[in-house]
mmCIF file of C-alpha atoms in Angstrom:
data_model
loop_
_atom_site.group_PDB
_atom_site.id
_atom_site.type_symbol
_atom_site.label_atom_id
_atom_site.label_comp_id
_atom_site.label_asym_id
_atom_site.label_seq_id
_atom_site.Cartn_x
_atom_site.Cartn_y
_atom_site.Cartn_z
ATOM 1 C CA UNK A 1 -9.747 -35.103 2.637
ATOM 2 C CA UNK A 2 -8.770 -32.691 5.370
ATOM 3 C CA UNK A 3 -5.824 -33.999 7.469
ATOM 4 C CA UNK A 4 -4.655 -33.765 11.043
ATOM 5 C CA UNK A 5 -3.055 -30.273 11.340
ATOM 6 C CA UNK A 6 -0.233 -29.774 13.917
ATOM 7 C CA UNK A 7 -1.118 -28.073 17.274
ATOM 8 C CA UNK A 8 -0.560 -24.126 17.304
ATOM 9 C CA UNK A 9 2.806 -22.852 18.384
ATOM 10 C CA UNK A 10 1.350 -20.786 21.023
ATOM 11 C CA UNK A 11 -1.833 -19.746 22.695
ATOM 12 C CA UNK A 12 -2.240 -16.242 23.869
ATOM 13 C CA UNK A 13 -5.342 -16.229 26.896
ATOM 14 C CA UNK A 14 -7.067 -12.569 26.442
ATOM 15 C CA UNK A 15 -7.724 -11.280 30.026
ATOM 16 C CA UNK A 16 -10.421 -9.457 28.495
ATOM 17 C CA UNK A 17 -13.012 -11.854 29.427
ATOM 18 C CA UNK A 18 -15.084 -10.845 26.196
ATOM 19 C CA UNK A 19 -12.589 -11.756 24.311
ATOM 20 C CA UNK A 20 -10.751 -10.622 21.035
ATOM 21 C CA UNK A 21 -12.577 -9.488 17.901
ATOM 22 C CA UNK A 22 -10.089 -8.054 15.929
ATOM 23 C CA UNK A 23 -6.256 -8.599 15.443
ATOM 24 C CA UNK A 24 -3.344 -7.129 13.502
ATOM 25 C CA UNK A 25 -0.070 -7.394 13.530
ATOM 26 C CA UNK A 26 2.976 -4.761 13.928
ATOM 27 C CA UNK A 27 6.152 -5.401 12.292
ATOM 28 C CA UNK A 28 5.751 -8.899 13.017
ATOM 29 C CA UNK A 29 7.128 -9.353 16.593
ATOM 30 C CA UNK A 30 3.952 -7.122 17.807
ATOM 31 C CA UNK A 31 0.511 -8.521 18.188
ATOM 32 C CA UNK A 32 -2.690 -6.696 18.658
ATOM 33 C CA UNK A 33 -6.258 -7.239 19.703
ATOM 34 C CA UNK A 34 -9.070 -5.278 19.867
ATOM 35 C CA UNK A 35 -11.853 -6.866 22.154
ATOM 36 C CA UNK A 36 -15.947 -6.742 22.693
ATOM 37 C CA UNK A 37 -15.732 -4.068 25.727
ATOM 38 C CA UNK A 38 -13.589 -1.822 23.458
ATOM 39 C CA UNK A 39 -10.030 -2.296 25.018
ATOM 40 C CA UNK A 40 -6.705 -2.990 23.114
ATOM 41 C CA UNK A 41 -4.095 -5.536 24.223
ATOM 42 C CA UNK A 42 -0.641 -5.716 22.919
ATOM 43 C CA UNK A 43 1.753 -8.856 23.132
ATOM 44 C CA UNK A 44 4.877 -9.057 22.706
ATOM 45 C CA UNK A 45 6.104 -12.038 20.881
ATOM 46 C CA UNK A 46 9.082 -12.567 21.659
ATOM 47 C CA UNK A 47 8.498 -12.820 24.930
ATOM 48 C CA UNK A 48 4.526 -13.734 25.184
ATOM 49 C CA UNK A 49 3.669 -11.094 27.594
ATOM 50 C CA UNK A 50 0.617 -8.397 26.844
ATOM 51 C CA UNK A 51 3.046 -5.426 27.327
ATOM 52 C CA UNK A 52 0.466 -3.212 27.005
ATOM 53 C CA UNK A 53 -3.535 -2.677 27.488
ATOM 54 C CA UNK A 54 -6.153 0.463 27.104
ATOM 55 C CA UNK A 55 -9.470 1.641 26.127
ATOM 56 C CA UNK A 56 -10.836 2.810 23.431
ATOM 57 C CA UNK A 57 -14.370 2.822 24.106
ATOM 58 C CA UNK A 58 -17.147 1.165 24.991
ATOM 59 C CA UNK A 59 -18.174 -0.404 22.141
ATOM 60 C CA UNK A 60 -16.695 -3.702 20.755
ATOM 61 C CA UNK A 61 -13.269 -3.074 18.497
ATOM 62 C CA UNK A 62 -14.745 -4.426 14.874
ATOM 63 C CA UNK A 63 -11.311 -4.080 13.289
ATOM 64 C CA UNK A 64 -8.078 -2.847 13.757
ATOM 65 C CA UNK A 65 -5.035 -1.878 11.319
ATOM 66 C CA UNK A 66 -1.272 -0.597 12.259
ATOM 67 C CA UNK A 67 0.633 1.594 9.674
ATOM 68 C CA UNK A 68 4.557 2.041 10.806
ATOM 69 C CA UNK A 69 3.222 4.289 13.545
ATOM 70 C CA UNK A 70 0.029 4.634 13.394
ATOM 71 C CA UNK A 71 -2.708 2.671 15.055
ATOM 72 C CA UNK A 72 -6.409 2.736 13.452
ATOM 73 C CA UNK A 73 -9.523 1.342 15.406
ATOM 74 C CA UNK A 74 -12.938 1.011 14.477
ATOM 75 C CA UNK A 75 -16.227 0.487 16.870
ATOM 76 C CA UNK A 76 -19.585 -1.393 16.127
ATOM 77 C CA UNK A 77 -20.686 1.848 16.748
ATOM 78 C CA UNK A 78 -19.225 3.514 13.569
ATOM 79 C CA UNK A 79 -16.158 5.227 15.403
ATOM 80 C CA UNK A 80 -12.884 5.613 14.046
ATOM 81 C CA UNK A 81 -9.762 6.239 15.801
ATOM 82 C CA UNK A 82 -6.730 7.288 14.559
ATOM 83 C CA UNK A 83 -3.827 6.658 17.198
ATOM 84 C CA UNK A 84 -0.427 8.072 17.260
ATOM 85 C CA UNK A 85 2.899 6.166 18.799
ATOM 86 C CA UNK A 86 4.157 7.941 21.275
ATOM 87 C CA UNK A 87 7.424 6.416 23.812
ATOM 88 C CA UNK A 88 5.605 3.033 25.130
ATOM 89 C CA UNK A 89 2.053 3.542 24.490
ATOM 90 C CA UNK A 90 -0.538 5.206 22.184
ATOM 91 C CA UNK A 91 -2.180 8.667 21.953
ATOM 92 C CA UNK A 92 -5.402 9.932 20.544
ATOM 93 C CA UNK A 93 -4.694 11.846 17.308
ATOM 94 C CA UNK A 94 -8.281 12.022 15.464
ATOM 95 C CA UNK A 95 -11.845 10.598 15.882
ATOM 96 C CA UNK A 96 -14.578 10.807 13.054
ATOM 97 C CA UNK A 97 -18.001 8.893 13.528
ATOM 98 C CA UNK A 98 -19.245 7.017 10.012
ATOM 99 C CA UNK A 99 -22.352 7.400 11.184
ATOM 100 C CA UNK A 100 -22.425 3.301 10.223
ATOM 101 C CA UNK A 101 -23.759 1.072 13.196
ATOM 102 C CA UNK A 102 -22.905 -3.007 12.075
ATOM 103 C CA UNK A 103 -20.518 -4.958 11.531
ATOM 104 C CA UNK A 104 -18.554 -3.997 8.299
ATOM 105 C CA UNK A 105 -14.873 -4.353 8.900
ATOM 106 C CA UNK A 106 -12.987 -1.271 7.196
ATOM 107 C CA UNK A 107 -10.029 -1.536 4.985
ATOM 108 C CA UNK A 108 -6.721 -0.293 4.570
ATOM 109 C CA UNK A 109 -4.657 -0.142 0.851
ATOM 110 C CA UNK A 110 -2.039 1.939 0.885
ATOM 111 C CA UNK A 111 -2.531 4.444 3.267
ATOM 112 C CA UNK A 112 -6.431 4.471 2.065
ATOM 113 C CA UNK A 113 -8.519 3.259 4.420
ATOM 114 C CA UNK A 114 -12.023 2.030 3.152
ATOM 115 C CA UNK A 115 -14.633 2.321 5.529
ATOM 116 C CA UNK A 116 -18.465 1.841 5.582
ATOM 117 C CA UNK A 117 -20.010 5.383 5.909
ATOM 118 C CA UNK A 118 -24.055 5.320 6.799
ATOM 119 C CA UNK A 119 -25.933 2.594 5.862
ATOM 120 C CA UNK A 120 -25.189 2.258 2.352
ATOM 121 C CA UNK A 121 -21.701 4.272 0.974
ATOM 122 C CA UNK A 122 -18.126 3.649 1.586
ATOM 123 C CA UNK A 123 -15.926 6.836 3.007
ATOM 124 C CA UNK A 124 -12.116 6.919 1.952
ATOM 125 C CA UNK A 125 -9.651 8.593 4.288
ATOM 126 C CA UNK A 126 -5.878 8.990 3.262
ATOM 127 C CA UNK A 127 -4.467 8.264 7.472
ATOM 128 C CA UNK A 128 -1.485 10.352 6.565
ATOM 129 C CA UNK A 129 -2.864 13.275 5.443
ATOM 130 C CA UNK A 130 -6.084 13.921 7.037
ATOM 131 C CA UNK A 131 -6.670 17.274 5.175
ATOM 132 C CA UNK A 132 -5.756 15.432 1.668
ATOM 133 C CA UNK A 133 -7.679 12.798 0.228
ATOM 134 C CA UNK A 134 -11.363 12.138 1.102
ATOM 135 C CA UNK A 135 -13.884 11.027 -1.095
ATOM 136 C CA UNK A 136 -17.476 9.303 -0.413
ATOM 137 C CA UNK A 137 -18.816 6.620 -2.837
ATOM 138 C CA UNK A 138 -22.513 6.556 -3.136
ATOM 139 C CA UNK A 139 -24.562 4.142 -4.842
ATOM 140 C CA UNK A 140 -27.056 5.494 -7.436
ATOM 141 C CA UNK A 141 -30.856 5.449 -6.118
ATOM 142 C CA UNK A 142 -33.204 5.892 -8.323
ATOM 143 C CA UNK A 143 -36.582 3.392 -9.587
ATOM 144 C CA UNK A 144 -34.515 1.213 -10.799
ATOM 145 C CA UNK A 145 -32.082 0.872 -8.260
ATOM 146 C CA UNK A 146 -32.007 -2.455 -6.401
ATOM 147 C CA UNK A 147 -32.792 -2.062 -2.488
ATOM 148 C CA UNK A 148 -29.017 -2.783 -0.973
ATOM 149 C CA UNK A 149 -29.316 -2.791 2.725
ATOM 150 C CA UNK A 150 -26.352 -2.361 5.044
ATOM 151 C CA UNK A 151 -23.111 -2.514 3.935
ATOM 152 C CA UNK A 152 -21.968 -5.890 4.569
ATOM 153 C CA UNK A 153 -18.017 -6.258 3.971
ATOM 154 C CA UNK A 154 -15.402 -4.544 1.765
ATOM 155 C CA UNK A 155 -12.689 -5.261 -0.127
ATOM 156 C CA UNK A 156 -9.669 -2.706 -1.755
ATOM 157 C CA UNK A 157 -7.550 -3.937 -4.114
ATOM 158 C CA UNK A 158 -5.597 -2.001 -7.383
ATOM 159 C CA UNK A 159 -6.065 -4.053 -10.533
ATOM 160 C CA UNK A 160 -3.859 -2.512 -13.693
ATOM 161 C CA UNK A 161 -2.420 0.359 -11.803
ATOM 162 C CA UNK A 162 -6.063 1.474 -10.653
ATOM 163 C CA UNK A 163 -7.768 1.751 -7.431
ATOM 164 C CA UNK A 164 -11.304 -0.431 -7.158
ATOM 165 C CA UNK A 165 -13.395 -1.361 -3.824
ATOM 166 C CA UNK A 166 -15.904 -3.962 -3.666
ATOM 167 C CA UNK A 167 -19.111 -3.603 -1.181
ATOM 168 C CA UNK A 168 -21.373 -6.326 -0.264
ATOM 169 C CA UNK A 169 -24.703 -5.974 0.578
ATOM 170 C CA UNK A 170 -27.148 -7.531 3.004
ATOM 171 C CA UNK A 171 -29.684 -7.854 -0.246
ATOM 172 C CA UNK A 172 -26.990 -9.969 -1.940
ATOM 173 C CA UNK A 173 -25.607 -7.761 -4.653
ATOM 174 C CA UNK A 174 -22.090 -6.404 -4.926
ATOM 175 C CA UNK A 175 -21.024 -3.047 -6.145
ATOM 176 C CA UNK A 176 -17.538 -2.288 -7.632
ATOM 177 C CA UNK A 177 -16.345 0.914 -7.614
ATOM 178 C CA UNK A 178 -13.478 2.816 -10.041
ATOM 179 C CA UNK A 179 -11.900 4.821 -6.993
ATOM 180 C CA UNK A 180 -9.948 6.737 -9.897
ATOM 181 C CA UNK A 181 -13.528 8.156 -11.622
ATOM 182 C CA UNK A 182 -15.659 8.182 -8.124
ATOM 183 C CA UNK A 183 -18.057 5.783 -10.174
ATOM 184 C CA UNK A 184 -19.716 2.352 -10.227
ATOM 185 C CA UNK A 185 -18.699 -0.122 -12.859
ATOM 186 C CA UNK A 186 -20.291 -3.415 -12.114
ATOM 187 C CA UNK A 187 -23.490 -4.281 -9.939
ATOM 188 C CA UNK A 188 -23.846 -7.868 -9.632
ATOM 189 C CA UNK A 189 -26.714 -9.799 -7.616
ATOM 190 C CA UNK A 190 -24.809 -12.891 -5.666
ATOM 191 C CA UNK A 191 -27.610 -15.622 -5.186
ATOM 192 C CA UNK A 192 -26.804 -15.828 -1.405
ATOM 193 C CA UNK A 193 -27.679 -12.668 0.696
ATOM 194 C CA UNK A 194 -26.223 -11.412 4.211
ATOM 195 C CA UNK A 195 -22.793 -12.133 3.258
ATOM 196 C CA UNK A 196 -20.354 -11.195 6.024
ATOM 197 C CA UNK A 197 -16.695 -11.859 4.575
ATOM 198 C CA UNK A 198 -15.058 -11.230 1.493
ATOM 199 C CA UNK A 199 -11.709 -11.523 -0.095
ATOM 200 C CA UNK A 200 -10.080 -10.643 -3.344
ATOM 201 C CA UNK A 201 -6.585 -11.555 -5.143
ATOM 202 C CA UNK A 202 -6.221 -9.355 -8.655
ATOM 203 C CA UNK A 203 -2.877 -11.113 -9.040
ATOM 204 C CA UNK A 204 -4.865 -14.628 -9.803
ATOM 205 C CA UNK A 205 -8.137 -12.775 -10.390
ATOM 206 C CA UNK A 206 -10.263 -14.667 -7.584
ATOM 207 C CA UNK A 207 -11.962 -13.940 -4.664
ATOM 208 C CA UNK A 208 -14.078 -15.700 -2.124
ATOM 209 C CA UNK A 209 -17.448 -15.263 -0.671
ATOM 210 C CA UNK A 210 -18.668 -16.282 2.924
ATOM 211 C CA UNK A 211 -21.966 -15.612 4.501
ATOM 212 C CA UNK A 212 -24.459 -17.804 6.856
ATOM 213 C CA UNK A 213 -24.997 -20.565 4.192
ATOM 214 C CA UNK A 214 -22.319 -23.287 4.036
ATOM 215 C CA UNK A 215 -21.018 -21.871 0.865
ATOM 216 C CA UNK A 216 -18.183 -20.354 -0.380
ATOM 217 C CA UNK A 217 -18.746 -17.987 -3.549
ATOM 218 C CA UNK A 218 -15.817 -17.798 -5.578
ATOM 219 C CA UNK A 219 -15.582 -15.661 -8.352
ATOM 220 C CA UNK A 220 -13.532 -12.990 -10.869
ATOM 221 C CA UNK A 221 -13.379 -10.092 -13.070
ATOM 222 C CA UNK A 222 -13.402 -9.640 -16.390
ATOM 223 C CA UNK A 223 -10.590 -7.551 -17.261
ATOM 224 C CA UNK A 224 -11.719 -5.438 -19.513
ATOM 225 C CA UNK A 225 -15.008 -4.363 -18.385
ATOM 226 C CA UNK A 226 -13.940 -5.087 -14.539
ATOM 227 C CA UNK A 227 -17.636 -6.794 -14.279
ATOM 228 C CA UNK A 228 -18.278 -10.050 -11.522
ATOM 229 C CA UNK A 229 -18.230 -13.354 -12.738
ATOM 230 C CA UNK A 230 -19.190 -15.953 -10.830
ATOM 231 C CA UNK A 231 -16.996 -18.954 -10.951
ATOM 232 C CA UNK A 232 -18.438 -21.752 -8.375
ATOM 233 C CA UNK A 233 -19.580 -22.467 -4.988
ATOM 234 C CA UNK A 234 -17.502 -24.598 -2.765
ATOM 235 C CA UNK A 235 -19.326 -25.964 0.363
ATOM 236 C CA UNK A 236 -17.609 -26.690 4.403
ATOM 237 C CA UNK A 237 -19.491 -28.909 6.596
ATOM 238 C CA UNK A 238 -21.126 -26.466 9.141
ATOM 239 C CA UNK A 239 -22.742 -22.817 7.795
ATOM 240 C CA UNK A 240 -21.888 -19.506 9.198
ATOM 241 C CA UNK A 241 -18.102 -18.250 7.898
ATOM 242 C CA UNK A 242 -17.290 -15.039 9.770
ATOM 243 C CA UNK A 243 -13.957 -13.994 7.982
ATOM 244 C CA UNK A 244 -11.830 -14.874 5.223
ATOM 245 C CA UNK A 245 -8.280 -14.524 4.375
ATOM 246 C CA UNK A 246 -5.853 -15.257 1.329
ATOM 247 C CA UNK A 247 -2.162 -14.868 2.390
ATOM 248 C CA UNK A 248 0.130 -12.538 1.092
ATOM 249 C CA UNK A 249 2.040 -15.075 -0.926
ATOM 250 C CA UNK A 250 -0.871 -16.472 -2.410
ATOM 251 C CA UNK A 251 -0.712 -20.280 -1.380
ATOM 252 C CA UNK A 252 -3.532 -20.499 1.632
ATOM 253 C CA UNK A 253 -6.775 -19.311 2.156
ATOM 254 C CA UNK A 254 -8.680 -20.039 5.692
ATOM 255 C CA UNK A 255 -11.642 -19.173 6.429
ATOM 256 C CA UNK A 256 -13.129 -18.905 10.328
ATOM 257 C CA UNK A 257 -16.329 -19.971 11.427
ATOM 258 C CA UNK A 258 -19.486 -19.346 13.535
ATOM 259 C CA UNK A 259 -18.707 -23.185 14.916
ATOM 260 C CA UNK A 260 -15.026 -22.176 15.738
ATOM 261 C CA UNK A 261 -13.453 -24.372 13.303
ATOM 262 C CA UNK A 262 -10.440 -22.652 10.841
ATOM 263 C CA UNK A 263 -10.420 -23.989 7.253
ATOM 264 C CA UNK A 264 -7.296 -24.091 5.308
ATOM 265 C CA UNK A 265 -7.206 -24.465 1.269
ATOM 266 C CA UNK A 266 -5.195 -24.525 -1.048
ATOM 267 C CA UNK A 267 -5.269 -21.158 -2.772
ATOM 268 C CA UNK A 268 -4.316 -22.495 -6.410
ATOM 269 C CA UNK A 269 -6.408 -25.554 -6.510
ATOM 270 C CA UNK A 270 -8.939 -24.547 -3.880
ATOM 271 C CA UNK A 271 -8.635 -28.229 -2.259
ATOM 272 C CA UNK A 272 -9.027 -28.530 1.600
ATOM 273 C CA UNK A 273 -6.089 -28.520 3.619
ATOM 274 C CA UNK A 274 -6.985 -28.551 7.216
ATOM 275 C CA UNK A 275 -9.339 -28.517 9.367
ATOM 276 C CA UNK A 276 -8.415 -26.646 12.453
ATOM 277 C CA UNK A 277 -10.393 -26.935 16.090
ATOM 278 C CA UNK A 278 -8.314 -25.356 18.988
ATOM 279 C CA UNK A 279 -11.080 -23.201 19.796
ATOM 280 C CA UNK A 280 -13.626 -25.414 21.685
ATOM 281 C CA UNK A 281 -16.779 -22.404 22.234
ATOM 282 C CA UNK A 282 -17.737 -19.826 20.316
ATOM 283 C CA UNK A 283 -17.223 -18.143 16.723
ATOM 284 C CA UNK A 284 -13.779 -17.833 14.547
ATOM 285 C CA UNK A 285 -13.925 -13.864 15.074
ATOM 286 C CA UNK A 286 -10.669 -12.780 13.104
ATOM 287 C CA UNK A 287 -7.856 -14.159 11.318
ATOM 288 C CA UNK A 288 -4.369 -12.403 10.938
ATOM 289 C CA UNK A 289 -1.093 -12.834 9.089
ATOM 290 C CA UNK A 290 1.930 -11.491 10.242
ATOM 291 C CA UNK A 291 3.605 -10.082 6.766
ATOM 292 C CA UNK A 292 7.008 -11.621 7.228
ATOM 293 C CA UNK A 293 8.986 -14.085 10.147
ATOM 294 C CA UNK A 294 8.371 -13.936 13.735
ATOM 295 C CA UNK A 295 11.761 -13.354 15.065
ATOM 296 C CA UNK A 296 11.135 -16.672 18.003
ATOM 297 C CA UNK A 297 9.535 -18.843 15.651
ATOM 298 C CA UNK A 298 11.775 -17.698 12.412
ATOM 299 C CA UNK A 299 8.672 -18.339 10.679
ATOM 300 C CA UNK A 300 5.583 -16.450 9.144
ATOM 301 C CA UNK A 301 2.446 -17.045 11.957
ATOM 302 C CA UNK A 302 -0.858 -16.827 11.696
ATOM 303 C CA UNK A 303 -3.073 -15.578 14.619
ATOM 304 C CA UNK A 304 -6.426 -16.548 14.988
ATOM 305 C CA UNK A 305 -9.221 -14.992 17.175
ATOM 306 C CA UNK A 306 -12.024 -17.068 19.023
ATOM 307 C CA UNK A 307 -15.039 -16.202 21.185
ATOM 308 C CA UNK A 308 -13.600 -18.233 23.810
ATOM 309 C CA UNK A 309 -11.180 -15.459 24.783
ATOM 310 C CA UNK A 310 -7.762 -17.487 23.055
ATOM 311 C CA UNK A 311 -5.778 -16.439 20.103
ATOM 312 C CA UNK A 312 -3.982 -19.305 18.540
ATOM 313 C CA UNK A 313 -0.964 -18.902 16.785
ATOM 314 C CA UNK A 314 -0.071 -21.015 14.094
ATOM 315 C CA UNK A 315 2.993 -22.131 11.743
ATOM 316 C CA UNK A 316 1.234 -23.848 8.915
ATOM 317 C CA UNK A 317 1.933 -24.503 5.142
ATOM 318 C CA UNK A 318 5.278 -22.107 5.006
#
């Protein structure tokens, strides 16, 4: 059974009455949002206070990543922004379109970010060095070829020294790619379609599944081939799970919902942890880790997003 977590350590109230949809974190003591009219925030944590607030657009902020000093937004409406540091705020450096209108939330590995480009390929840009690396994966089409639909979510990872992304698709199947050979090794039809968050571990070998069901899809690789295997379904209480997150050091994964509740597990055994319900109204929109202690709680945190314009800040499980 779930038990009674502890309240959060903080609550940060958006002023962007649309509330946060994205978060990331900045070498820890920095927090960022990206919200539904398109405008960043920035808190401070050690003092609490949004230092900082601008637009990016119009459009809501589907995700948002921070190199050392460089800031990376992207738009429902397929934008991406690259954004330099510069004295107390940020300035515009480069803006591509994806020509990808949804919800796919890009993702960054090393300097690669993964993004979805059109309706059905995923674009690779190396931030650093706009001029280096780029590379488009394309699924083969052809009579055989399942119908894939939208690109749903993504997820990089490097498993034995090489570079792999997994797409999800609104038809249900996933596609992993070998970023070293530009080529598909593995297309694998999940029985549950429209899934909308995804995430991977290759140091265990499992990942995690969420879409509009109540079920969570775990699953793995097999090593040698690098093909899907489907390990299980786990079920939580209410359907609809809008993101999912293992941390970094492999003990927790939570999982936020369309009915605004968090879910902690265990990430070895998988059992439930927590149940967590700060956020009365509204979806779980993101979840965030910061990588290493927050200098005023001398603790890892995790930051949570809700439709009800409140991030949540939590001390859990360290």
């Amino acid at each position: 059974m779930a038990v009674l977590p502890p309240d959060p350590v903080y609550v940060l109230r958006c002023p962007d009455k649309a509330g946060p949809n994205s978060l990331c974190f900045h070498q820890n003591d920095r927090l960022l949002a990206g919200t539904l009219k398109g405008n960043v925030l920035l808190w401070d944590l050690q003092t609490n206070r949004s230092s900082l607030r601008f637009s990016v657009g119009s459009q809501p902020i589907i995700t948002l990543h921070h190199t050392h000093d460089l800031l990376i937004s992207q738009e429902k409406d397929g934008t991406i922004t690259l954004w330099s540091m510069e004295n107390a705020g940020y300035t515009r450096h480069r803006t591509f379109n994806t020509q990808h209108i949804g919800f796919c939330r890009s993702v960054l590995l090393d300097n690669l970010l993964f993004y979805p480009s059109g309706e059905d390929s995923v674009g690779i840009l190396h931030v650093n060095d706009p001029n280096g690396f780029s590379q488009t994966l394309v699924p083969t089409k052809d009579k055989q070829s399942p119908k894939l639909g939208m690109v749903a979510c993504l997820k990089a990872f490097k498993f034995a020294a090489k570079y792999y992304v997994l797409a999800g698709y609104e038809s249900g199947h996933f596609i992993t790619w070998d970023i070293d050979l530009g080529k598909v090794v593995d297309v694998h039809a999940m029985r549950q379609k429209n899934s909308m968050a995804l995430d991977y571990d290759p140091c265990t070998n499992r990942g995690i599944i969420g879409g509009f069901s109540e079920n969570l899809t775990v699953f793995s690789y097999q090593p040698e081939t690098m093909k899907v295997q489907p390990c299980g379904d786990m079920s939580v209480k209410n359907p609809g799970i809008n993101c999912i997150r293992i941390r970094s050091d492999l003990k927790i994964l939570s999982t936020g919902g369309l009915d605004g509740r968090i879910r902690m597990f265990s990430w070895k055994s998988l059992r439930p942890l927590a149940v967590l319900t700060e956020h009365k109204t509204g979806a779980i929109m993101d979840i965030s880790y910061s990588t290493d202690k927050v200098t005023i709680w001398k603790s890892p945190i995790m930051a949570v997003a809700g439709m009800d314009s409140v991030i949540s800040l939590w001390d859990l499980y360290n």
